[in-house]
């Protein structure tokens, strides 16, 4: 029998040894602690030391004797603890919630930081007259990509564009050009104006102010060292009669707003009381000409708008809406693979969109289209809305530049450039985008890559100039030959600019009903995808191409709002006036007649809308005439140097414009008088709309009269200009006669 002291010593030593034991010795540690518990009898102690306890007892001891011990494997015949099963899902949910919270906080912090950074750009370097001037014309995909990637520390940049906002839809996608230029390193000048002449010899650009408010200076000229020409293109009509007068285009922001207004006009007119069935069918027939990505995507979007949204508000008309897509080629979307074309055709068939391939439009009339089908038969297609999306052609200023350069520019499609985007036949001019005639498709993807490439070219040009300056300074300082050779080699490397190479990233198109198609390059082949998943991929690609975080957030919010609440369809006065207001920026004379025609037929439009649109028409006439005055002044200023034919043409243009202006004014006055005579009946016919009082109408008519009188005064000024042109013409004729007479007297028979 061991003494008590020995037993206590054994207990203490066993406990300390168990505490110091490694995890692999935990069963032994539990056994040692278990063995030290009985202290009263020697046999118990001896039994504990010689006979190991059962495994269940060791396991129970292990889990209760030490808080730091890891649990042993469960005994045979017993399952895991149910409490552990309940804890695992809770732990996973807690972990997932924490991850979501961290992600939301991090994303929110990034959005706040990015928004602050974009709204508060840093200080910019001032204008440096010693640096070369780069003039950028236009603000489309090519020029904006150029401005975003340009390091303008070595240049003074000037941007001239008819609109100082970006491309695409209004509000959410519009981004001011100054948003891009304000984030450049050096201050950039941005002018809102319309360029009408580029002189490649003098290296000057002439442009006029096209805003509604005119100052003392409405036209000016600026020089350039480098010119980035990216004015885009205008709609191609192929000279088909009636297209410009009756069709809607998809080129600018106000084109989309005009189409929206026209759609609602067709729907409301078709819903008007007493409308004939044939006229309802015509008004609800929407025709899209052009089977490229623009025409196909618009047909798909139009289907979604008409079938998903308007069907809820006009259930009686929804089934009578008809969408027709006309294409001259055998297939739509010729740039996509055959299987994607077939998928698009089948989707359009499901959506009841009628596709007419191998059909060429011959004439567009006010209410119908005359087209020739594949059987050489002329077929009529009545329409309420006609959208023309058939391609691009050069703008007038581009054609003028081509004529100034001469034989080097002999393409009808656009400007010819070399592999470095330099304009053929001109020095210091780079051209990119839709205004050029290249082997690439006129898409935003091509223009963006050209803009990025051109920004790198300008960076290399700046680096080359810096190296040349360092080389000259090193030569003047008598530097070592090794340093001179190093600088010379650096100049050679900077001069070695690789040519532009287009990398096709794939083609995407939306075809309606939340379906899209994608033709993506994968390794050495192409991946064709279509359906709902491709639709969300198309949207993500669309979001990634926007200019700022603000655009991305607003577009995402618009998509979510449309998905949940549907598209908004209010008939506001601003929308009714959209047509006249946005015509101010186009200056196309034929659309003045279209506006007058619409005013004459739209008896159901409120009086206030009539007055506002007439007011807009007067501003159009004033703007077009004022623009021509600038051109006539230029002709008079250049009188000593211009030829007789040029001056004669300017005079004829002035007289013709004056006659046209007076004719339009007479029509406006007739419309105004007609409106004044019938406005009581119009007021009575208005249902649920804001009624204009007789005094309000008379006041607005008085304002129109004042503006008309001011235009007449300006017309007298035009007459004076025409007289000056006539006088200059007579002087030129007299000078030619004198020269001719002198030649006859000096030449001997």
XYZ file of C-alpha atoms in Angstrom:
749
model
C 0.000 0.000 0.000
C 1.418 3.297 -1.103
C 1.479 6.184 1.290
C -0.928 9.125 0.719
C 1.957 11.382 -0.153
C 2.968 9.035 -2.942
C -0.590 8.903 -4.247
C -0.800 12.730 -4.302
C 2.567 12.889 -6.041
C 1.328 10.376 -8.636
C -1.868 12.460 -9.149
C 0.050 15.710 -9.587
C 2.633 14.296 -11.935
C -0.018 12.511 -13.999
C -2.090 15.700 -14.365
C 0.915 17.784 -15.400
C 1.992 15.147 -17.889
C -1.505 15.045 -19.355
C -1.584 18.834 -19.743
C 1.766 18.764 -21.563
C 0.756 15.861 -23.782
C 0.416 16.301 -27.528
C -2.925 15.794 -29.306
C -1.792 12.326 -30.366
C -1.511 11.311 -26.686
C -4.941 12.602 -25.616
C -6.345 9.113 -24.877
C -3.374 8.386 -22.598
C -3.862 11.745 -20.936
C -7.523 10.938 -20.273
C -6.549 7.561 -18.909
C -3.969 9.106 -16.588
C -6.497 11.579 -15.238
C -9.037 8.837 -14.830
C -6.521 6.668 -13.008
C -5.743 9.342 -10.425
C -9.323 9.797 -9.238
C -9.619 6.939 -6.670
C -7.299 7.758 -3.728
C -8.697 5.618 -0.912
C -7.556 2.097 -1.793
C -4.454 0.556 -3.291
C -6.286 -2.127 -5.296
C -8.318 0.544 -7.069
C -5.173 2.397 -7.971
C -3.447 -0.777 -9.107
C -6.497 -1.806 -11.128
C -6.651 1.603 -12.803
C -2.971 1.411 -13.685
C -3.035 -2.169 -15.027
C -6.495 -2.523 -16.637
C -7.416 -0.068 -19.386
C -10.958 1.277 -19.288
C -13.458 0.634 -22.073
C -13.299 2.752 -25.193
C -16.619 4.417 -24.419
C -15.340 5.444 -21.034
C -12.141 6.866 -22.548
C -14.170 8.801 -25.070
C -16.434 10.217 -22.425
C -13.481 11.166 -20.314
C -11.807 12.858 -23.236
C -14.761 15.085 -23.900
C -15.253 16.146 -20.305
C -11.860 16.277 -18.661
C -10.141 19.007 -20.673
C -11.653 22.022 -22.474
C -8.799 22.125 -24.989
C -9.051 18.529 -26.132
C -10.502 17.767 -29.592
C -13.495 15.418 -29.709
C -12.774 11.810 -30.514
C -14.610 9.778 -33.125
C -18.119 8.744 -32.083
C -18.560 5.267 -30.748
C -19.834 2.486 -32.958
C -23.591 2.306 -33.168
C -24.179 5.982 -32.263
C -24.750 8.853 -34.800
C -23.548 12.491 -34.634
C -25.031 14.894 -32.178
C -28.274 16.514 -33.596
C -27.184 19.860 -32.184
C -24.129 19.794 -34.450
C -26.381 19.263 -37.472
C -28.423 22.326 -36.540
C -25.335 24.473 -36.025
C -23.812 23.801 -39.462
C -26.622 25.421 -41.562
C -26.732 28.353 -39.171
C -22.983 28.838 -39.497
C -23.204 28.710 -43.267
C -26.028 31.234 -43.344
C -24.090 33.493 -40.984
C -20.970 33.244 -43.158
C -22.955 33.958 -46.322
C -24.653 36.964 -44.716
C -21.291 38.358 -43.659
C -19.902 37.888 -47.162
C -22.924 39.659 -48.672
C -22.592 42.508 -46.182
C -18.888 42.929 -46.931
C -19.580 42.858 -50.677
C -22.353 45.451 -50.407
C -20.246 47.749 -48.252
C -17.230 47.399 -50.533
C -19.339 47.965 -53.655
C -21.074 50.954 -52.118
C -17.764 52.417 -51.056
C -16.378 51.993 -54.564
C -19.444 53.656 -56.095
C -19.193 56.610 -53.717
C -15.455 56.992 -54.297
C -15.776 56.654 -58.067
C -18.657 59.113 -58.213
C -16.745 61.656 -56.172
C -13.674 61.227 -58.354
C -15.657 61.748 -61.543
C -17.581 64.728 -60.199
C -14.483 66.431 -58.780
C -11.670 66.215 -61.338
C -8.289 67.590 -60.414
C -6.449 70.653 -61.618
C -5.470 70.808 -65.294
C -2.392 72.209 -66.941
C -3.038 75.560 -68.660
C -2.970 76.204 -72.382
C 0.604 76.367 -73.698
C 1.064 78.345 -76.947
C 4.383 76.563 -77.577
C 2.685 73.185 -77.965
C 1.049 71.953 -81.184
C -2.735 72.255 -81.492
C -4.882 69.184 -82.092
C -8.409 69.943 -83.341
C -10.954 67.132 -82.917
C -14.099 67.287 -85.061
C -17.074 65.288 -83.803
C -17.961 63.464 -80.601
C -18.919 59.980 -81.714
C -17.414 56.645 -80.706
C -14.099 57.281 -82.422
C -13.419 60.768 -81.090
C -14.561 59.938 -77.547
C -12.307 56.869 -77.455
C -9.465 59.084 -78.680
C -10.102 61.681 -75.976
C -10.380 59.083 -73.208
C -6.998 57.510 -74.028
C -5.144 60.657 -75.077
C -2.301 61.931 -72.919
C -2.566 65.588 -73.852
C 0.322 66.915 -71.797
C 2.134 67.624 -75.050
C -0.802 69.091 -76.981
C -3.396 71.838 -76.894
C -6.669 70.080 -77.712
C -9.751 71.760 -79.213
C -13.030 69.861 -79.705
C -15.690 71.128 -82.133
C -19.044 69.390 -82.410
C -22.610 70.380 -83.302
C -23.676 68.933 -79.944
C -21.561 68.940 -76.807
C -23.179 65.772 -75.487
C -22.463 62.144 -76.182
C -24.258 59.619 -78.338
C -27.276 57.319 -77.894
C -30.380 57.782 -75.762
C -31.303 60.774 -73.700
C -30.738 61.360 -69.965
C -29.295 58.046 -68.868
C -26.780 57.536 -71.674
C -25.970 61.115 -72.623
C -22.663 62.315 -71.253
C -21.295 65.813 -71.913
C -18.124 66.021 -73.962
C -16.699 68.194 -71.210
C -16.937 65.203 -68.886
C -14.196 63.583 -70.970
C -12.115 66.682 -71.568
C -12.319 67.803 -67.943
C -10.492 64.625 -66.879
C -7.581 65.210 -69.260
C -4.273 66.437 -67.890
C -4.240 69.698 -69.860
C -7.085 72.141 -70.333
C -9.164 71.435 -73.449
C -11.377 73.879 -75.321
C -14.832 72.619 -76.361
C -16.925 74.581 -78.879
C -20.493 73.842 -79.929
C -20.580 74.620 -83.600
C -21.100 73.242 -87.078
C -17.989 72.877 -89.231
C -18.648 73.839 -92.832
C -15.120 74.041 -94.239
C -11.721 72.424 -93.679
C -8.803 73.934 -95.600
C -5.999 71.330 -95.815
C -3.599 73.830 -97.387
C -3.944 76.659 -94.862
C -4.605 74.140 -92.068
C -7.685 75.959 -90.819
C -11.186 74.962 -89.747
C -14.203 77.227 -90.186
C -17.363 76.712 -88.164
C -20.508 78.592 -87.133
C -22.519 78.756 -83.936
C -25.677 76.667 -84.206
C -27.243 77.504 -80.840
C -30.572 79.281 -80.514
C -29.004 82.365 -78.958
C -26.655 84.248 -81.252
C -23.887 86.538 -80.083
C -21.895 89.177 -81.898
C -19.592 86.459 -83.234
C -21.479 83.615 -84.903
C -18.699 82.201 -87.065
C -14.947 81.916 -86.734
C -11.825 80.179 -87.969
C -9.128 78.368 -85.997
C -5.788 76.934 -87.152
C -4.524 73.451 -86.393
C -1.277 71.514 -86.419
C -3.031 68.150 -86.317
C -6.657 67.485 -87.206
C -8.602 64.447 -85.992
C -11.506 64.200 -88.420
C -14.346 62.119 -86.945
C -17.569 63.794 -88.085
C -19.310 60.509 -88.866
C -21.737 60.092 -91.737
C -25.330 60.797 -92.626
C -28.090 58.446 -93.700
C -27.837 56.812 -97.108
C -31.020 57.151 -99.150
C -29.642 55.966 -102.539
C -31.474 58.838 -104.190
C -34.844 57.129 -103.722
C -37.688 59.574 -104.133
C -39.606 60.472 -100.988
C -37.261 58.949 -98.400
C -36.093 62.218 -96.865
C -39.580 63.659 -96.810
C -41.418 60.711 -95.257
C -39.000 58.386 -93.434
C -37.593 58.530 -89.923
C -33.906 57.816 -89.393
C -31.917 56.347 -86.515
C -28.819 58.498 -86.293
C -29.169 61.052 -83.519
C -30.940 61.382 -80.179
C -33.813 63.422 -81.543
C -34.363 60.785 -84.240
C -35.340 58.327 -81.509
C -37.572 60.923 -79.853
C -39.188 61.725 -83.184
C -39.914 58.027 -83.774
C -41.421 57.743 -80.312
C -43.686 60.714 -80.984
C -44.674 59.339 -84.382
C -45.570 55.940 -82.884
C -47.853 57.536 -80.318
C -49.401 59.730 -83.021
C -50.195 56.641 -85.092
C -51.704 54.819 -82.114
C -53.830 57.760 -81.013
C -54.985 58.526 -84.552
C -55.944 54.888 -85.090
C -57.912 55.005 -81.838
C -59.765 58.165 -82.889
C -63.545 57.918 -83.035
C -64.957 57.085 -86.455
C -61.651 56.028 -88.010
C -62.089 53.668 -90.958
C -60.825 50.094 -90.726
C -58.486 50.495 -93.695
C -56.956 53.616 -92.181
C -56.513 51.873 -88.826
C -54.636 49.034 -90.526
C -52.396 51.536 -92.306
C -51.636 53.542 -89.182
C -50.773 50.378 -87.258
C -48.370 49.154 -89.963
C -44.761 49.873 -88.983
C -42.110 49.309 -91.662
C -38.344 49.072 -91.090
C -36.118 49.248 -94.181
C -32.685 47.694 -93.686
C -31.754 44.235 -92.433
C -28.505 45.121 -90.697
C -27.980 45.172 -86.916
C -29.659 48.581 -86.587
C -32.814 47.581 -88.437
C -33.079 44.156 -86.789
C -32.527 45.496 -83.270
C -35.052 48.262 -83.789
C -37.633 45.801 -85.113
C -37.096 43.673 -81.998
C -37.359 46.640 -79.638
C -40.428 47.910 -81.481
C -42.068 44.508 -81.070
C -41.395 44.531 -77.321
C -42.745 48.050 -76.966
C -45.901 47.464 -78.978
C -46.754 43.976 -77.781
C -45.722 44.182 -74.131
C -46.588 47.754 -73.145
C -49.088 49.161 -75.606
C -51.124 45.967 -75.491
C -52.078 46.806 -71.907
C -53.237 50.307 -72.788
C -54.756 49.644 -76.218
C -56.041 46.051 -76.056
C -58.402 46.567 -79.002
C -55.526 47.642 -81.274
C -52.770 45.311 -80.080
C -53.690 42.400 -82.366
C -53.841 44.659 -85.406
C -50.289 45.990 -85.107
C -48.084 44.798 -87.953
C -44.267 45.072 -88.196
C -42.507 44.532 -91.540
C -38.751 44.391 -92.167
C -37.615 45.003 -95.766
C -34.126 43.961 -96.924
C -32.681 44.017 -100.450
C -30.215 41.168 -99.778
C -31.180 37.484 -99.596
C -30.679 37.416 -95.802
C -30.770 39.759 -92.841
C -27.667 40.203 -90.675
C -25.204 39.075 -93.376
C -22.247 39.497 -91.011
C -23.503 36.707 -88.711
C -23.260 32.950 -89.188
C -25.952 30.966 -90.988
C -27.314 29.332 -87.846
C -27.742 32.711 -86.121
C -29.509 34.091 -89.186
C -31.895 31.128 -89.119
C -32.453 31.628 -85.383
C -33.284 35.294 -85.976
C -35.687 34.424 -88.768
C -37.472 31.849 -86.603
C -37.677 34.277 -83.662
C -39.154 36.984 -85.882
C -41.636 34.457 -87.205
C -42.703 33.614 -83.649
C -43.059 37.333 -82.905
C -45.092 37.821 -86.109
C -42.532 40.185 -87.631
C -42.807 39.871 -91.401
C -39.407 39.771 -93.175
C -39.297 40.684 -96.870
C -35.894 39.789 -98.319
C -34.790 40.373 -101.917
C -37.076 43.404 -101.918
C -35.877 46.799 -103.159
C -37.657 50.042 -102.317
C -38.308 52.110 -105.427
C -40.333 55.021 -104.078
C -41.647 56.258 -100.757
C -44.944 58.090 -100.797
C -46.769 59.774 -97.967
C -48.770 56.710 -96.953
C -47.217 53.768 -98.793
C -43.997 52.272 -100.110
C -43.515 51.012 -103.642
C -41.038 48.114 -103.713
C -39.934 45.461 -106.180
C -39.841 41.887 -104.894
C -37.728 38.967 -106.097
C -40.250 38.242 -108.864
C -39.740 41.753 -110.291
C -43.237 42.725 -109.219
C -44.008 46.143 -107.748
C -45.712 45.717 -104.383
C -47.317 48.385 -102.197
C -46.709 48.465 -98.448
C -48.919 50.962 -96.572
C -47.397 52.346 -93.398
C -47.983 54.651 -90.499
C -44.322 54.774 -89.473
C -41.318 54.195 -91.741
C -37.855 53.763 -90.188
C -34.942 53.941 -92.643
C -31.764 52.102 -91.564
C -29.901 51.260 -94.762
C -26.377 52.554 -94.216
C -24.260 55.696 -94.344
C -22.991 58.239 -96.820
C -20.527 61.114 -96.582
C -21.592 64.424 -95.062
C -21.429 67.631 -97.148
C -18.365 68.912 -95.268
C -16.619 65.596 -96.003
C -17.423 65.831 -99.689
C -16.118 69.396 -99.706
C -12.851 68.250 -98.098
C -12.496 65.467 -100.680
C -12.950 67.951 -103.513
C -10.292 70.234 -102.041
C -7.741 67.424 -101.818
C -8.305 66.236 -105.375
C -7.427 62.962 -107.074
C -6.088 61.323 -103.909
C -9.671 61.188 -102.596
C -11.673 59.409 -105.269
C -13.932 57.142 -103.203
C -17.662 57.707 -103.017
C -17.986 55.947 -99.662
C -15.787 58.333 -97.678
C -12.264 59.509 -96.953
C -9.316 57.314 -97.902
C -6.687 56.800 -95.206
C -3.451 54.842 -94.969
C -2.588 52.118 -92.464
C -1.787 54.759 -89.819
C -5.181 56.543 -90.185
C -3.548 59.466 -92.026
C -5.655 61.132 -94.690
C -4.304 60.576 -98.197
C -3.322 63.772 -99.972
C -3.264 65.982 -96.863
C -0.682 66.749 -94.204
C -1.487 66.556 -90.504
C -5.032 65.157 -90.886
C -6.114 61.864 -89.318
C -9.558 60.432 -90.072
C -11.452 57.660 -88.315
C -14.927 56.250 -87.909
C -17.835 56.242 -90.340
C -16.457 59.134 -92.399
C -13.671 56.896 -93.764
C -13.770 54.306 -96.538
C -11.923 51.258 -95.188
C -12.259 47.495 -95.330
C -13.849 47.465 -91.877
C -17.526 47.618 -91.041
C -18.851 51.053 -89.974
C -19.443 50.018 -86.365
C -18.752 51.538 -82.969
C -16.309 48.715 -82.233
C -14.107 49.687 -85.182
C -14.299 53.412 -84.415
C -13.408 52.861 -80.742
C -10.342 50.794 -81.593
C -9.283 53.410 -84.128
C -9.607 56.136 -81.507
C -7.535 54.178 -78.977
C -4.882 53.474 -81.620
C -4.742 57.119 -82.662
C -4.270 58.214 -79.043
C -1.216 55.942 -78.851
C 0.071 57.390 -82.123
C -0.087 60.901 -80.681
C 1.700 59.716 -77.547
C 4.512 58.361 -79.706
C 4.648 61.556 -81.744
C 5.008 63.580 -78.554
C 7.721 61.248 -77.279
C 9.545 61.541 -80.595
C 9.490 65.346 -80.388
C 10.871 65.196 -76.854
C 13.693 62.867 -77.917
C 14.564 65.058 -80.880
C 14.778 68.063 -78.573
C 17.035 66.137 -76.180
C 19.199 65.013 -79.094
C 19.651 68.572 -80.341
C 20.500 69.763 -76.848
C 22.985 66.928 -76.404
C 24.677 67.774 -79.687
C 24.896 71.433 -78.718
C 26.405 70.509 -75.342
C 29.001 68.214 -76.934
C 27.775 65.005 -75.335
C 29.591 61.711 -75.650
C 29.045 59.659 -78.811
C 27.520 56.812 -76.813
C 24.797 59.076 -75.449
C 24.118 60.530 -78.886
C 23.799 57.045 -80.345
C 21.435 56.060 -77.563
C 19.203 59.082 -78.200
C 19.302 58.488 -81.948
C 18.212 54.882 -81.474
C 15.414 56.041 -79.172
C 14.219 58.460 -81.871
C 14.195 55.623 -84.388
C 12.172 53.418 -82.052
C 9.676 56.231 -81.399
C 9.347 56.799 -85.142
C 8.516 53.153 -85.722
C 4.715 53.298 -85.343
C 2.945 50.007 -86.061
C -0.029 50.139 -88.447
C -3.593 49.929 -87.211
C -4.870 46.395 -86.805
C -8.523 45.769 -86.060
C -9.215 43.014 -83.547
C -12.748 41.736 -83.949
C -14.266 41.129 -80.516
C -17.468 39.633 -81.843
C -20.890 40.762 -83.014
C -23.986 41.128 -80.868
C -27.572 41.921 -81.783
C -30.859 42.040 -79.902
C -33.757 40.371 -81.719
C -36.655 40.937 -79.307
C -38.493 38.983 -76.600
C -35.408 39.123 -74.358
C -33.362 37.138 -76.857
C -30.062 38.077 -78.435
C -27.510 36.530 -80.769
C -23.727 36.605 -80.481
C -20.979 35.620 -82.891
C -17.792 35.591 -80.815
C -14.235 34.698 -81.893
C -12.833 31.795 -79.855
C -9.260 30.695 -80.536
C -9.172 29.997 -84.287
C -12.934 29.748 -84.774
C -16.219 31.401 -83.855
C -18.691 30.681 -81.093
C -22.340 31.170 -82.045
C -24.716 31.758 -79.139
C -28.361 32.753 -78.947
C -31.197 32.921 -76.461
C -31.909 34.375 -73.035
C -28.397 33.889 -71.621
C -26.953 35.685 -74.635
C -29.411 38.498 -74.018
C -27.954 39.148 -70.560
C -24.451 38.874 -71.973
C -25.453 41.486 -74.559
C -26.680 43.759 -71.788
C -23.481 43.363 -69.776
C -21.423 44.177 -72.870
C -23.643 47.189 -73.482
C -23.136 48.423 -69.924
C -19.361 48.016 -70.173
C -19.219 50.342 -73.194
C -20.786 53.294 -71.382
C -18.570 56.220 -70.508
C -19.021 56.717 -66.795
C -20.270 55.116 -63.619
C -23.223 57.504 -63.690
C -24.291 56.146 -67.082
C -24.018 52.552 -65.913
C -26.067 53.150 -62.779
C -28.779 55.090 -64.622
C -29.048 52.573 -67.447
C -29.276 49.695 -64.983
C -31.965 51.563 -63.068
C -33.871 52.233 -66.299
C -33.780 48.567 -67.247
C -34.972 47.558 -63.800
C -37.728 50.169 -63.864
C -38.879 49.012 -67.303
C -38.875 45.385 -66.193
C -40.941 46.088 -63.096
C -43.153 49.008 -64.126
C -43.054 48.881 -67.914
C -42.168 51.661 -70.327
C -43.569 55.112 -69.644
C -45.915 56.492 -72.294
C -46.888 60.045 -71.309
C -48.151 62.489 -73.925
C -46.522 65.680 -72.711
C -46.368 68.991 -74.500
C -42.584 68.678 -74.678
C -42.907 65.428 -76.632
C -45.409 66.964 -79.038
C -42.937 69.788 -79.632
C -39.939 67.460 -80.055
C -40.186 67.389 -83.832
C -39.929 71.127 -84.317
C -37.292 71.761 -81.639
C -34.785 69.164 -82.823
C -35.145 70.188 -86.445
C -33.232 73.304 -85.407
C -30.035 71.260 -85.347
C -30.484 69.697 -88.780
C -31.071 72.643 -91.099
C -32.605 70.460 -93.834
C -35.048 72.472 -95.876
C -37.266 69.596 -96.929
C -38.308 68.943 -93.320
C -39.805 72.414 -93.050
C -42.435 71.375 -95.536
C -43.001 68.147 -93.616
C -43.618 70.096 -90.426
C -46.082 72.395 -92.167
C -47.871 69.375 -93.599
C -48.152 67.788 -90.161
C -49.490 71.016 -88.681
C -52.127 71.284 -91.371
C -53.430 67.752 -90.750
C -53.172 67.508 -86.982
C -56.534 69.024 -86.072
C -56.732 66.942 -82.900
C -53.547 68.369 -81.370
C -54.135 70.993 -78.651
C -53.864 74.680 -79.455
C -50.783 75.110 -77.287
C -48.983 72.408 -79.252
C -49.821 74.158 -82.522
C -48.473 77.432 -81.237
C -45.265 75.952 -79.883
C -44.565 74.078 -83.091
C -45.220 77.168 -85.188
C -42.848 79.037 -82.920
C -40.244 76.337 -83.510
C -40.803 76.625 -87.254
C -40.094 80.338 -87.187
C -36.846 79.660 -85.348
C -35.931 77.091 -87.989
C -36.412 79.616 -90.783
C -34.392 82.205 -88.896
C -31.552 79.780 -88.216
C -31.280 78.472 -91.771
C -31.251 81.968 -93.180
C -28.692 83.190 -90.639
C -26.393 80.300 -91.499
C -26.531 81.287 -95.153
C -25.706 84.896 -94.305
C -22.413 83.664 -92.827
C -21.659 81.833 -96.052
C -22.524 84.887 -98.162
C -20.332 87.121 -96.032
C -17.492 84.697 -96.608
C -18.059 84.913 -100.359
C -17.978 88.723 -100.235
C -14.846 88.714 -98.077
C -13.052 86.457 -100.541
C -14.239 88.512 -103.514
C -10.758 89.454 -104.838
C -9.714 85.808 -104.933
C -12.852 83.944 -105.925
C -13.815 83.087 -109.441
C -16.780 84.474 -111.292
C -18.660 81.180 -111.129
C -18.387 80.991 -107.352
C -19.730 84.495 -106.882
C -22.531 83.899 -109.356
C -23.511 80.720 -107.519
C -23.520 82.565 -104.193
C -25.763 85.255 -105.626
C -28.196 82.735 -107.041
C -28.260 80.924 -103.714
C -29.043 84.144 -101.867
C -31.913 85.057 -104.159
C -33.320 81.540 -104.098
C -33.092 81.403 -100.331
C -34.856 84.736 -100.017
C -37.734 83.560 -102.179
C -38.007 80.324 -100.224
C -37.990 82.208 -96.938
C -40.816 84.505 -97.976
C -42.822 81.528 -99.201
C -42.372 79.727 -95.904
C -43.287 82.842 -93.952
C -46.485 83.163 -95.935
C -47.353 79.557 -95.152
C -46.631 80.110 -91.468
C -48.827 83.196 -91.400
C -51.582 81.246 -93.146
C -51.296 78.483 -90.582
C -51.356 81.019 -87.790
C -54.506 82.681 -89.166
C -56.123 79.306 -89.706
C -55.359 78.346 -86.143
C -56.663 81.648 -84.830
C -59.938 81.214 -86.710
C -60.628 77.709 -85.445
C -59.179 77.670 -81.941
C -62.605 77.949 -80.190
C -63.657 74.641 -81.759
C -60.345 73.100 -80.820
C -60.754 74.199 -77.226
C -64.184 72.585 -77.047
C -62.848 69.335 -78.512
C -60.127 68.931 -75.925
C -61.048 66.197 -73.445
C -59.180 66.079 -70.144
C -56.390 68.362 -71.345
C -55.393 71.794 -70.230
C -57.593 74.314 -72.015
C -56.047 77.477 -73.334
C -58.029 80.664 -72.851
C -58.774 83.049 -75.673
C -56.486 85.642 -74.131
C -53.601 83.179 -73.887
C -53.944 82.251 -77.533
C -54.062 85.872 -78.630
C -51.003 86.689 -76.524
C -49.029 83.845 -78.034
C -50.143 84.806 -81.517
C -48.978 88.349 -80.827
C -45.565 87.026 -79.849
C -45.435 85.035 -83.058
C -46.322 88.148 -85.010
C -43.476 90.080 -83.384
C -41.027 87.327 -84.223
C -42.318 87.193 -87.778
C -41.792 90.930 -88.137
C -38.244 90.573 -86.862
C -37.631 87.879 -89.434
C -38.970 90.150 -92.148
C -36.538 92.834 -91.004
C -33.778 90.279 -91.205
C -35.043 89.366 -94.663
C -34.465 92.963 -95.700
C -30.920 92.553 -94.464
C -30.621 89.508 -96.703
C -31.841 91.612 -99.604
C -29.051 94.044 -98.861
C -26.563 91.205 -98.860
C -27.921 90.015 -102.183
C -27.550 93.535 -103.568
C -23.935 93.615 -102.421
C -23.367 90.313 -104.143
C -24.954 91.690 -107.296
C -22.693 94.721 -107.135
C -19.648 92.530 -106.641
C -20.752 90.429 -109.582
C -21.040 93.489 -111.781
C -17.580 94.644 -110.736
C -16.180 91.233 -111.552
C -17.880 91.294 -114.940
C -16.574 94.791 -115.675
C -13.076 93.727 -114.694
C -13.274 90.704 -116.970
C -14.518 92.870 -119.815
C -11.658 95.307 -119.276
C -9.136 92.493 -119.278
C -10.693 91.067 -122.425
C -10.675 94.445 -124.167
C -7.050 94.994 -123.211
C -6.173 91.579 -124.569
C -7.823 92.386 -127.919
C -5.933 95.680 -128.226
C -2.535 94.138 -127.446
C -2.827 91.047 -129.651
C -1.816 91.799 -133.256
C -3.679 90.190 -136.144
